[in-house]
mmCIF file with all atom_site columns, C-alpha atoms in Angstrom:
data_model
loop_
_atom_site.group_PDB
_atom_site.id
_atom_site.type_symbol
_atom_site.label_atom_id
_atom_site.label_alt_id
_atom_site.label_comp_id
_atom_site.label_asym_id
_atom_site.label_entity_id
_atom_site.label_seq_id
_atom_site.pdbx_PDB_ins_code
_atom_site.Cartn_x
_atom_site.Cartn_y
_atom_site.Cartn_z
_atom_site.occupancy
_atom_site.B_iso_or_equiv
_atom_site.pdbx_formal_charge
_atom_site.auth_seq_id
_atom_site.auth_comp_id
_atom_site.auth_asym_id
_atom_site.auth_atom_id
_atom_site.pdbx_PDB_model_num
ATOM 1   C CA . UNK A 1 1   ? -0.014 -0.001  -0.029  1.00 57.00 ? 326 UNK A CA 1
ATOM 2   C CA . UNK A 1 2   ? 1.207  3.347   1.019   1.00 51.00 ? 327 UNK A CA 1
ATOM 3   C CA . UNK A 1 3   ? 4.436  2.039   2.569   1.00 53.00 ? 328 UNK A CA 1
ATOM 4   C CA . UNK A 1 4   ? 5.438  0.290   -0.660  1.00 52.00 ? 329 UNK A CA 1
ATOM 5   C CA . UNK A 1 5   ? 4.654  3.375   -2.754  1.00 52.00 ? 330 UNK A CA 1
ATOM 6   C CA . UNK A 1 6   ? 6.924  5.298   -0.465  1.00 53.00 ? 331 UNK A CA 1
ATOM 7   C CA . UNK A 1 7   ? 9.495  2.863   -0.897  1.00 57.00 ? 332 UNK A CA 1
ATOM 8   C CA . UNK A 1 8   ? 9.243  2.969   -4.702  1.00 53.00 ? 333 UNK A CA 1
ATOM 9   C CA . UNK A 1 9   ? 9.384  6.827   -4.542  1.00 60.00 ? 334 UNK A CA 1
ATOM 10  C CA . UNK A 1 10  ? 12.500 6.607   -2.552  1.00 58.00 ? 335 UNK A CA 1
ATOM 11  C CA . UNK A 1 11  ? 14.178 4.190   -4.904  1.00 66.00 ? 336 UNK A CA 1
ATOM 12  C CA . UNK A 1 12  ? 13.397 6.475   -7.731  1.00 56.00 ? 337 UNK A CA 1
ATOM 13  C CA . UNK A 1 13  ? 14.703 9.601   -6.050  1.00 55.00 ? 338 UNK A CA 1
ATOM 14  C CA . UNK A 1 14  ? 17.880 7.746   -5.034  1.00 57.00 ? 339 UNK A CA 1
ATOM 15  C CA . UNK A 1 15  ? 18.575 6.059   -8.357  1.00 57.00 ? 340 UNK A CA 1
ATOM 16  C CA . UNK A 1 16  ? 17.712 9.374   -10.308 1.00 51.00 ? 341 UNK A CA 1
ATOM 17  C CA . UNK A 1 17  ? 20.042 11.523  -7.950  1.00 49.00 ? 342 UNK A CA 1
ATOM 18  C CA . UNK A 1 18  ? 22.901 8.861   -8.184  1.00 48.00 ? 343 UNK A CA 1
ATOM 19  C CA . UNK A 1 19  ? 22.485 8.468   -12.016 1.00 45.00 ? 344 UNK A CA 1
ATOM 20  C CA . UNK A 1 20  ? 22.441 12.403  -12.235 1.00 40.00 ? 345 UNK A CA 1
ATOM 21  C CA . UNK A 1 21  ? 25.559 12.583  -10.161 1.00 39.00 ? 346 UNK A CA 1
ATOM 22  C CA . UNK A 1 22  ? 27.706 10.242  -12.162 1.00 40.00 ? 347 UNK A CA 1
ATOM 23  C CA . UNK A 1 23  ? 26.215 11.675  -15.437 1.00 36.00 ? 348 UNK A CA 1
ATOM 24  C CA . UNK A 1 24  ? 27.194 15.299  -14.073 1.00 33.00 ? 349 UNK A CA 1
ATOM 25  C CA . UNK A 1 25  ? 30.606 14.172  -13.261 1.00 33.00 ? 350 UNK A CA 1
ATOM 26  C CA . UNK A 1 26  ? 31.628 12.354  -16.265 1.00 32.00 ? 351 UNK A CA 1
ATOM 27  C CA . UNK A 1 27  ? 29.475 13.942  -18.989 1.00 33.00 ? 352 UNK A CA 1
ATOM 28  C CA . UNK A 1 28  ? 27.778 10.587  -19.528 1.00 30.00 ? 353 UNK A CA 1
ATOM 29  C CA . UNK A 1 29  ? 27.045 7.633   -17.246 1.00 28.00 ? 354 UNK A CA 1
ATOM 30  C CA . UNK A 1 30  ? 29.804 5.162   -18.668 1.00 30.00 ? 355 UNK A CA 1
ATOM 31  C CA . UNK A 1 31  ? 31.045 2.289   -16.436 1.00 33.00 ? 356 UNK A CA 1
ATOM 32  C CA . UNK A 1 32  ? 34.697 2.993   -16.839 1.00 33.00 ? 357 UNK A CA 1
ATOM 33  C CA . UNK A 1 33  ? 34.231 6.891   -16.236 1.00 29.00 ? 358 UNK A CA 1
ATOM 34  C CA . UNK A 1 34  ? 32.216 6.433   -13.043 1.00 29.00 ? 359 UNK A CA 1
ATOM 35  C CA . UNK A 1 35  ? 34.314 4.079   -11.294 1.00 29.00 ? 360 UNK A CA 1
ATOM 36  C CA . UNK A 1 36  ? 35.650 6.456   -8.896  1.00 32.00 ? 361 UNK A CA 1
ATOM 37  C CA . UNK A 1 37  ? 32.009 7.069   -7.691  1.00 34.00 ? 362 UNK A CA 1
ATOM 38  C CA . UNK A 1 38  ? 31.531 3.468   -6.412  1.00 37.00 ? 363 UNK A CA 1
ATOM 39  C CA . UNK A 1 39  ? 32.718 4.372   -2.992  1.00 38.00 ? 364 UNK A CA 1
ATOM 40  C CA . UNK A 1 40  ? 29.941 6.921   -2.873  1.00 40.00 ? 365 UNK A CA 1
ATOM 41  C CA . UNK A 1 41  ? 27.269 4.508   -3.652  1.00 44.00 ? 366 UNK A CA 1
ATOM 42  C CA . UNK A 1 42  ? 28.638 1.292   -2.496  1.00 46.00 ? 367 UNK A CA 1
ATOM 43  C CA . UNK A 1 43  ? 28.339 0.082   1.246   1.00 50.00 ? 368 UNK A CA 1
ATOM 44  C CA . UNK A 1 44  ? 30.360 -2.196  3.065   1.00 55.00 ? 369 UNK A CA 1
ATOM 45  C CA . UNK A 1 45  ? 28.985 -5.596  3.086   1.00 67.00 ? 370 UNK A CA 1
ATOM 46  C CA . UNK A 1 46  ? 26.858 -4.868  0.022   1.00 91.00 ? 371 UNK A CA 1
ATOM 47  C CA . UNK A 1 47  ? 29.389 -6.229  -2.482  1.00 96.00 ? 372 UNK A CA 1
ATOM 48  C CA . UNK A 1 48  ? 29.171 -10.133 -2.914  1.00 97.00 ? 373 UNK A CA 1
ATOM 49  C CA . UNK A 1 49  ? 31.765 -12.421 -4.534  1.00 97.00 ? 374 UNK A CA 1
ATOM 50  C CA . UNK A 1 50  ? 30.809 -14.246 -7.782  1.00 97.00 ? 375 UNK A CA 1
ATOM 51  C CA . UNK A 1 51  ? 30.878 -17.489 -5.927  1.00 96.00 ? 376 UNK A CA 1
ATOM 52  C CA . UNK A 1 52  ? 28.416 -16.312 -3.247  1.00 96.00 ? 377 UNK A CA 1
ATOM 53  C CA . UNK A 1 53  ? 26.086 -14.771 -5.820  1.00 96.00 ? 378 UNK A CA 1
ATOM 54  C CA . UNK A 1 54  ? 26.256 -18.239 -7.694  1.00 95.00 ? 379 UNK A CA 1
ATOM 55  C CA . UNK A 1 55  ? 25.133 -19.990 -4.471  1.00 95.00 ? 380 UNK A CA 1
ATOM 56  C CA . UNK A 1 56  ? 22.209 -17.467 -3.827  1.00 94.00 ? 381 UNK A CA 1
ATOM 57  C CA . UNK A 1 57  ? 20.873 -17.778 -7.300  1.00 90.00 ? 382 UNK A CA 1
ATOM 58  C CA . UNK A 1 58  ? 21.420 -21.554 -7.450  1.00 92.00 ? 383 UNK A CA 1
ATOM 59  C CA . UNK A 1 59  ? 19.472 -22.078 -4.194  1.00 94.00 ? 384 UNK A CA 1
ATOM 60  C CA . UNK A 1 60  ? 16.825 -19.563 -5.316  1.00 92.00 ? 385 UNK A CA 1
ATOM 61  C CA . UNK A 1 61  ? 17.464 -17.366 -2.225  1.00 94.00 ? 386 UNK A CA 1
ATOM 62  C CA . UNK A 1 62  ? 17.973 -14.237 -4.212  1.00 96.00 ? 387 UNK A CA 1
ATOM 63  C CA . UNK A 1 63  ? 16.825 -12.442 -7.486  1.00 96.00 ? 388 UNK A CA 1
ATOM 64  C CA . UNK A 1 64  ? 19.672 -11.375 -10.090 1.00 97.00 ? 389 UNK A CA 1
ATOM 65  C CA . UNK A 1 65  ? 19.146 -8.249  -11.912 1.00 98.00 ? 390 UNK A CA 1
ATOM 66  C CA . UNK A 1 66  ? 21.120 -7.129  -14.946 1.00 98.00 ? 391 UNK A CA 1
ATOM 67  C CA . UNK A 1 67  ? 21.080 -3.353  -15.223 1.00 98.00 ? 392 UNK A CA 1
ATOM 68  C CA . UNK A 1 68  ? 23.050 -3.364  -18.275 1.00 97.00 ? 393 UNK A CA 1
ATOM 69  C CA . UNK A 1 69  ? 21.848 -2.127  -21.758 1.00 96.00 ? 394 UNK A CA 1
ATOM 70  C CA . UNK A 1 70  ? 20.194 -4.546  -24.203 1.00 96.00 ? 395 UNK A CA 1
ATOM 71  C CA . UNK A 1 71  ? 23.092 -5.062  -26.481 1.00 97.00 ? 396 UNK A CA 1
ATOM 72  C CA . UNK A 1 72  ? 25.337 -6.062  -23.517 1.00 97.00 ? 397 UNK A CA 1
ATOM 73  C CA . UNK A 1 73  ? 22.870 -8.423  -22.220 1.00 97.00 ? 398 UNK A CA 1
ATOM 74  C CA . UNK A 1 74  ? 22.536 -10.146 -25.770 1.00 97.00 ? 399 UNK A CA 1
ATOM 75  C CA . UNK A 1 75  ? 26.255 -10.593 -25.839 1.00 97.00 ? 400 UNK A CA 1
ATOM 76  C CA . UNK A 1 76  ? 26.232 -12.501 -22.619 1.00 98.00 ? 401 UNK A CA 1
ATOM 77  C CA . UNK A 1 77  ? 24.357 -12.749 -19.415 1.00 98.00 ? 402 UNK A CA 1
ATOM 78  C CA . UNK A 1 78  ? 24.195 -14.834 -16.255 1.00 97.00 ? 403 UNK A CA 1
ATOM 79  C CA . UNK A 1 79  ? 21.506 -17.577 -16.486 1.00 95.00 ? 404 UNK A CA 1
ATOM 80  C CA . UNK A 1 80  ? 18.550 -17.062 -14.126 1.00 94.00 ? 405 UNK A CA 1
ATOM 81  C CA . UNK A 1 81  ? 18.855 -13.149 -14.187 1.00 96.00 ? 406 UNK A CA 1
ATOM 82  C CA . UNK A 1 82  ? 16.295 -10.642 -15.554 1.00 97.00 ? 407 UNK A CA 1
ATOM 83  C CA . UNK A 1 83  ? 17.129 -7.292  -17.167 1.00 97.00 ? 408 UNK A CA 1
ATOM 84  C CA . UNK A 1 84  ? 16.056 -3.925  -15.796 1.00 97.00 ? 409 UNK A CA 1
ATOM 85  C CA . UNK A 1 85  ? 18.374 -1.440  -17.383 1.00 92.00 ? 410 UNK A CA 1
ATOM 86  C CA . UNK A 1 86  ? 19.624 1.422   -14.916 1.00 93.00 ? 411 UNK A CA 1
ATOM 87  C CA . UNK A 1 87  ? 17.216 4.110   -16.449 1.00 93.00 ? 412 UNK A CA 1
ATOM 88  C CA . UNK A 1 88  ? 14.239 1.929   -15.729 1.00 94.00 ? 413 UNK A CA 1
ATOM 89  C CA . UNK A 1 89  ? 14.980 0.864   -12.430 1.00 94.00 ? 414 UNK A CA 1
ATOM 90  C CA . UNK A 1 90  ? 13.156 3.661   -10.480 1.00 93.00 ? 415 UNK A CA 1
ATOM 91  C CA . UNK A 1 91  ? 9.816  2.967   -12.629 1.00 94.00 ? 416 UNK A CA 1
ATOM 92  C CA . UNK A 1 92  ? 10.350 -0.783  -12.280 1.00 95.00 ? 417 UNK A CA 1
ATOM 93  C CA . UNK A 1 93  ? 11.041 -0.850  -8.518  1.00 95.00 ? 418 UNK A CA 1
ATOM 94  C CA . UNK A 1 94  ? 7.493  -2.284  -7.650  1.00 94.00 ? 419 UNK A CA 1
ATOM 95  C CA . UNK A 1 95  ? 8.342  -5.409  -9.734  1.00 96.00 ? 420 UNK A CA 1
ATOM 96  C CA . UNK A 1 96  ? 11.366 -6.341  -7.381  1.00 96.00 ? 421 UNK A CA 1
ATOM 97  C CA . UNK A 1 97  ? 10.446 -8.461  -4.515  1.00 93.00 ? 422 UNK A CA 1
ATOM 98  C CA . UNK A 1 98  ? 11.181 -7.193  -1.012  1.00 93.00 ? 423 UNK A CA 1
ATOM 99  C CA . UNK A 1 99  ? 10.862 -10.542 0.642   1.00 93.00 ? 424 UNK A CA 1
ATOM 100 C CA . UNK A 1 100 ? 14.171 -11.884 -0.380  1.00 93.00 ? 425 UNK A CA 1
ATOM 101 C CA . UNK A 1 101 ? 17.610 -10.567 -1.357  1.00 95.00 ? 426 UNK A CA 1
ATOM 102 C CA . UNK A 1 102 ? 18.119 -8.937  -4.757  1.00 97.00 ? 427 UNK A CA 1
ATOM 103 C CA . UNK A 1 103 ? 21.693 -8.728  -6.344  1.00 98.00 ? 428 UNK A CA 1
ATOM 104 C CA . UNK A 1 104 ? 22.327 -6.275  -9.123  1.00 98.00 ? 429 UNK A CA 1
ATOM 105 C CA . UNK A 1 105 ? 25.096 -6.724  -11.725 1.00 98.00 ? 430 UNK A CA 1
ATOM 106 C CA . UNK A 1 106 ? 26.597 -4.845  -14.647 1.00 98.00 ? 431 UNK A CA 1
ATOM 107 C CA . UNK A 1 107 ? 29.765 -5.187  -16.514 1.00 97.00 ? 432 UNK A CA 1
ATOM 108 C CA . UNK A 1 108 ? 32.300 -4.198  -13.621 1.00 97.00 ? 433 UNK A CA 1
ATOM 109 C CA . UNK A 1 109 ? 30.077 -3.306  -10.896 1.00 95.00 ? 434 UNK A CA 1
ATOM 110 C CA . UNK A 1 110 ? 29.670 0.463   -11.020 1.00 95.00 ? 435 UNK A CA 1
ATOM 111 C CA . UNK A 1 111 ? 26.194 0.920   -12.188 1.00 95.00 ? 436 UNK A CA 1
ATOM 112 C CA . UNK A 1 112 ? 25.036 -1.980  -10.192 1.00 97.00 ? 437 UNK A CA 1
ATOM 113 C CA . UNK A 1 113 ? 26.682 -0.558  -6.950  1.00 96.00 ? 438 UNK A CA 1
ATOM 114 C CA . UNK A 1 114 ? 24.586 2.576   -7.490  1.00 95.00 ? 439 UNK A CA 1
ATOM 115 C CA . UNK A 1 115 ? 21.301 0.388   -7.919  1.00 96.00 ? 440 UNK A CA 1
ATOM 116 C CA . UNK A 1 116 ? 22.037 -1.832  -4.779  1.00 96.00 ? 441 UNK A CA 1
ATOM 117 C CA . UNK A 1 117 ? 22.804 1.355   -2.649  1.00 94.00 ? 442 UNK A CA 1
ATOM 118 C CA . UNK A 1 118 ? 19.717 3.100   -3.783  1.00 94.00 ? 443 UNK A CA 1
ATOM 119 C CA . UNK A 1 119 ? 17.375 -0.069  -3.267  1.00 95.00 ? 444 UNK A CA 1
ATOM 120 C CA . UNK A 1 120 ? 19.250 -0.695  0.081   1.00 94.00 ? 445 UNK A CA 1
ATOM 121 C CA . UNK A 1 121 ? 18.527 2.815   1.293   1.00 93.00 ? 446 UNK A CA 1
ATOM 122 C CA . UNK A 1 122 ? 14.853 2.237   0.392   1.00 93.00 ? 447 UNK A CA 1
ATOM 123 C CA . UNK A 1 123 ? 14.531 -0.821  2.585   1.00 93.00 ? 448 UNK A CA 1
ATOM 124 C CA . UNK A 1 124 ? 15.400 -3.600  0.059   1.00 95.00 ? 449 UNK A CA 1
ATOM 125 C CA . UNK A 1 125 ? 17.940 -6.381  1.151   1.00 95.00 ? 450 UNK A CA 1
ATOM 126 C CA . UNK A 1 126 ? 20.107 -5.411  -1.858  1.00 97.00 ? 451 UNK A CA 1
ATOM 127 C CA . UNK A 1 127 ? 23.502 -6.343  -3.074  1.00 97.00 ? 452 UNK A CA 1
ATOM 128 C CA . UNK A 1 128 ? 25.891 -5.762  -5.851  1.00 98.00 ? 453 UNK A CA 1
ATOM 129 C CA . UNK A 1 129 ? 27.902 -8.558  -7.737  1.00 98.00 ? 454 UNK A CA 1
ATOM 130 C CA . UNK A 1 130 ? 31.560 -7.191  -6.845  1.00 97.00 ? 455 UNK A CA 1
ATOM 131 C CA . UNK A 1 131 ? 33.321 -6.728  -10.219 1.00 97.00 ? 456 UNK A CA 1
ATOM 132 C CA . UNK A 1 132 ? 30.136 -7.325  -12.269 1.00 98.00 ? 457 UNK A CA 1
ATOM 133 C CA . UNK A 1 133 ? 30.041 -9.905  -14.950 1.00 98.00 ? 458 UNK A CA 1
ATOM 134 C CA . UNK A 1 134 ? 33.538 -9.481  -15.770 1.00 98.00 ? 459 UNK A CA 1
ATOM 135 C CA . UNK A 1 135 ? 34.507 -10.779 -12.489 1.00 98.00 ? 460 UNK A CA 1
ATOM 136 C CA . UNK A 1 136 ? 31.938 -13.591 -12.879 1.00 98.00 ? 461 UNK A CA 1
ATOM 137 C CA . UNK A 1 137 ? 33.513 -14.765 -16.026 1.00 97.00 ? 462 UNK A CA 1
ATOM 138 C CA . UNK A 1 138 ? 37.037 -14.326 -14.684 1.00 97.00 ? 463 UNK A CA 1
ATOM 139 C CA . UNK A 1 139 ? 36.112 -16.736 -11.838 1.00 97.00 ? 464 UNK A CA 1
ATOM 140 C CA . UNK A 1 140 ? 35.185 -19.354 -14.374 1.00 96.00 ? 465 UNK A CA 1
ATOM 141 C CA . UNK A 1 141 ? 31.437 -19.012 -14.037 1.00 95.00 ? 466 UNK A CA 1
ATOM 142 C CA . UNK A 1 142 ? 29.327 -19.731 -17.100 1.00 95.00 ? 467 UNK A CA 1
ATOM 143 C CA . UNK A 1 143 ? 27.211 -17.342 -18.959 1.00 97.00 ? 468 UNK A CA 1
ATOM 144 C CA . UNK A 1 144 ? 24.637 -17.637 -21.721 1.00 97.00 ? 469 UNK A CA 1
ATOM 145 C CA . UNK A 1 145 ? 24.351 -18.022 -24.630 1.00 96.00 ? 470 UNK A CA 1
ATOM 146 C CA . UNK A 1 146 ? 27.178 -20.852 -25.047 1.00 93.00 ? 471 UNK A CA 1
ATOM 147 C CA . UNK A 1 147 ? 29.231 -18.445 -27.077 1.00 93.00 ? 472 UNK A CA 1
ATOM 148 C CA . UNK A 1 148 ? 28.630 -15.397 -24.832 1.00 95.00 ? 473 UNK A CA 1
ATOM 149 C CA . UNK A 1 149 ? 31.124 -12.798 -24.013 1.00 96.00 ? 474 UNK A CA 1
ATOM 150 C CA . UNK A 1 150 ? 31.181 -9.734  -22.051 1.00 97.00 ? 475 UNK A CA 1
ATOM 151 C CA . UNK A 1 151 ? 30.262 -6.539  -24.192 1.00 95.00 ? 476 UNK A CA 1
ATOM 152 C CA . UNK A 1 152 ? 31.970 -3.294  -23.922 1.00 93.00 ? 477 UNK A CA 1
ATOM 153 C CA . UNK A 1 153 ? 29.790 -0.580  -22.503 1.00 87.00 ? 478 UNK A CA 1
#
């Protein structure tokens, strides 16, 4: 009801504010250019290793959300994830369940750190895949499709 709507508004404000800050600082919100902002948005204990994320997803304990753009996801993605690109997070917040952890990921972890911080501040049990899908692949974890790869952002 009203509390849920307030939480969604809170996420919208935080995502919009963090997106705007990164955009203003770099001229555009690109992952590499905004890596310096991760500390601003990331909270201690909110970054999870690829191994821990794999356990949570495999067991069904957590929802995995890919915040990358469409072409990035088509190139390669973590099985079992769904996509809500960064710009749509605020409007799609009500589709994210509050009754279990949610883990966000992007290419290197900057965009998803902002998402995790915003959702955490709004009362979600939200986390970031530390190092993004690149760290996932570097750790030897599988992506789909079979010939998938990590696209440049």
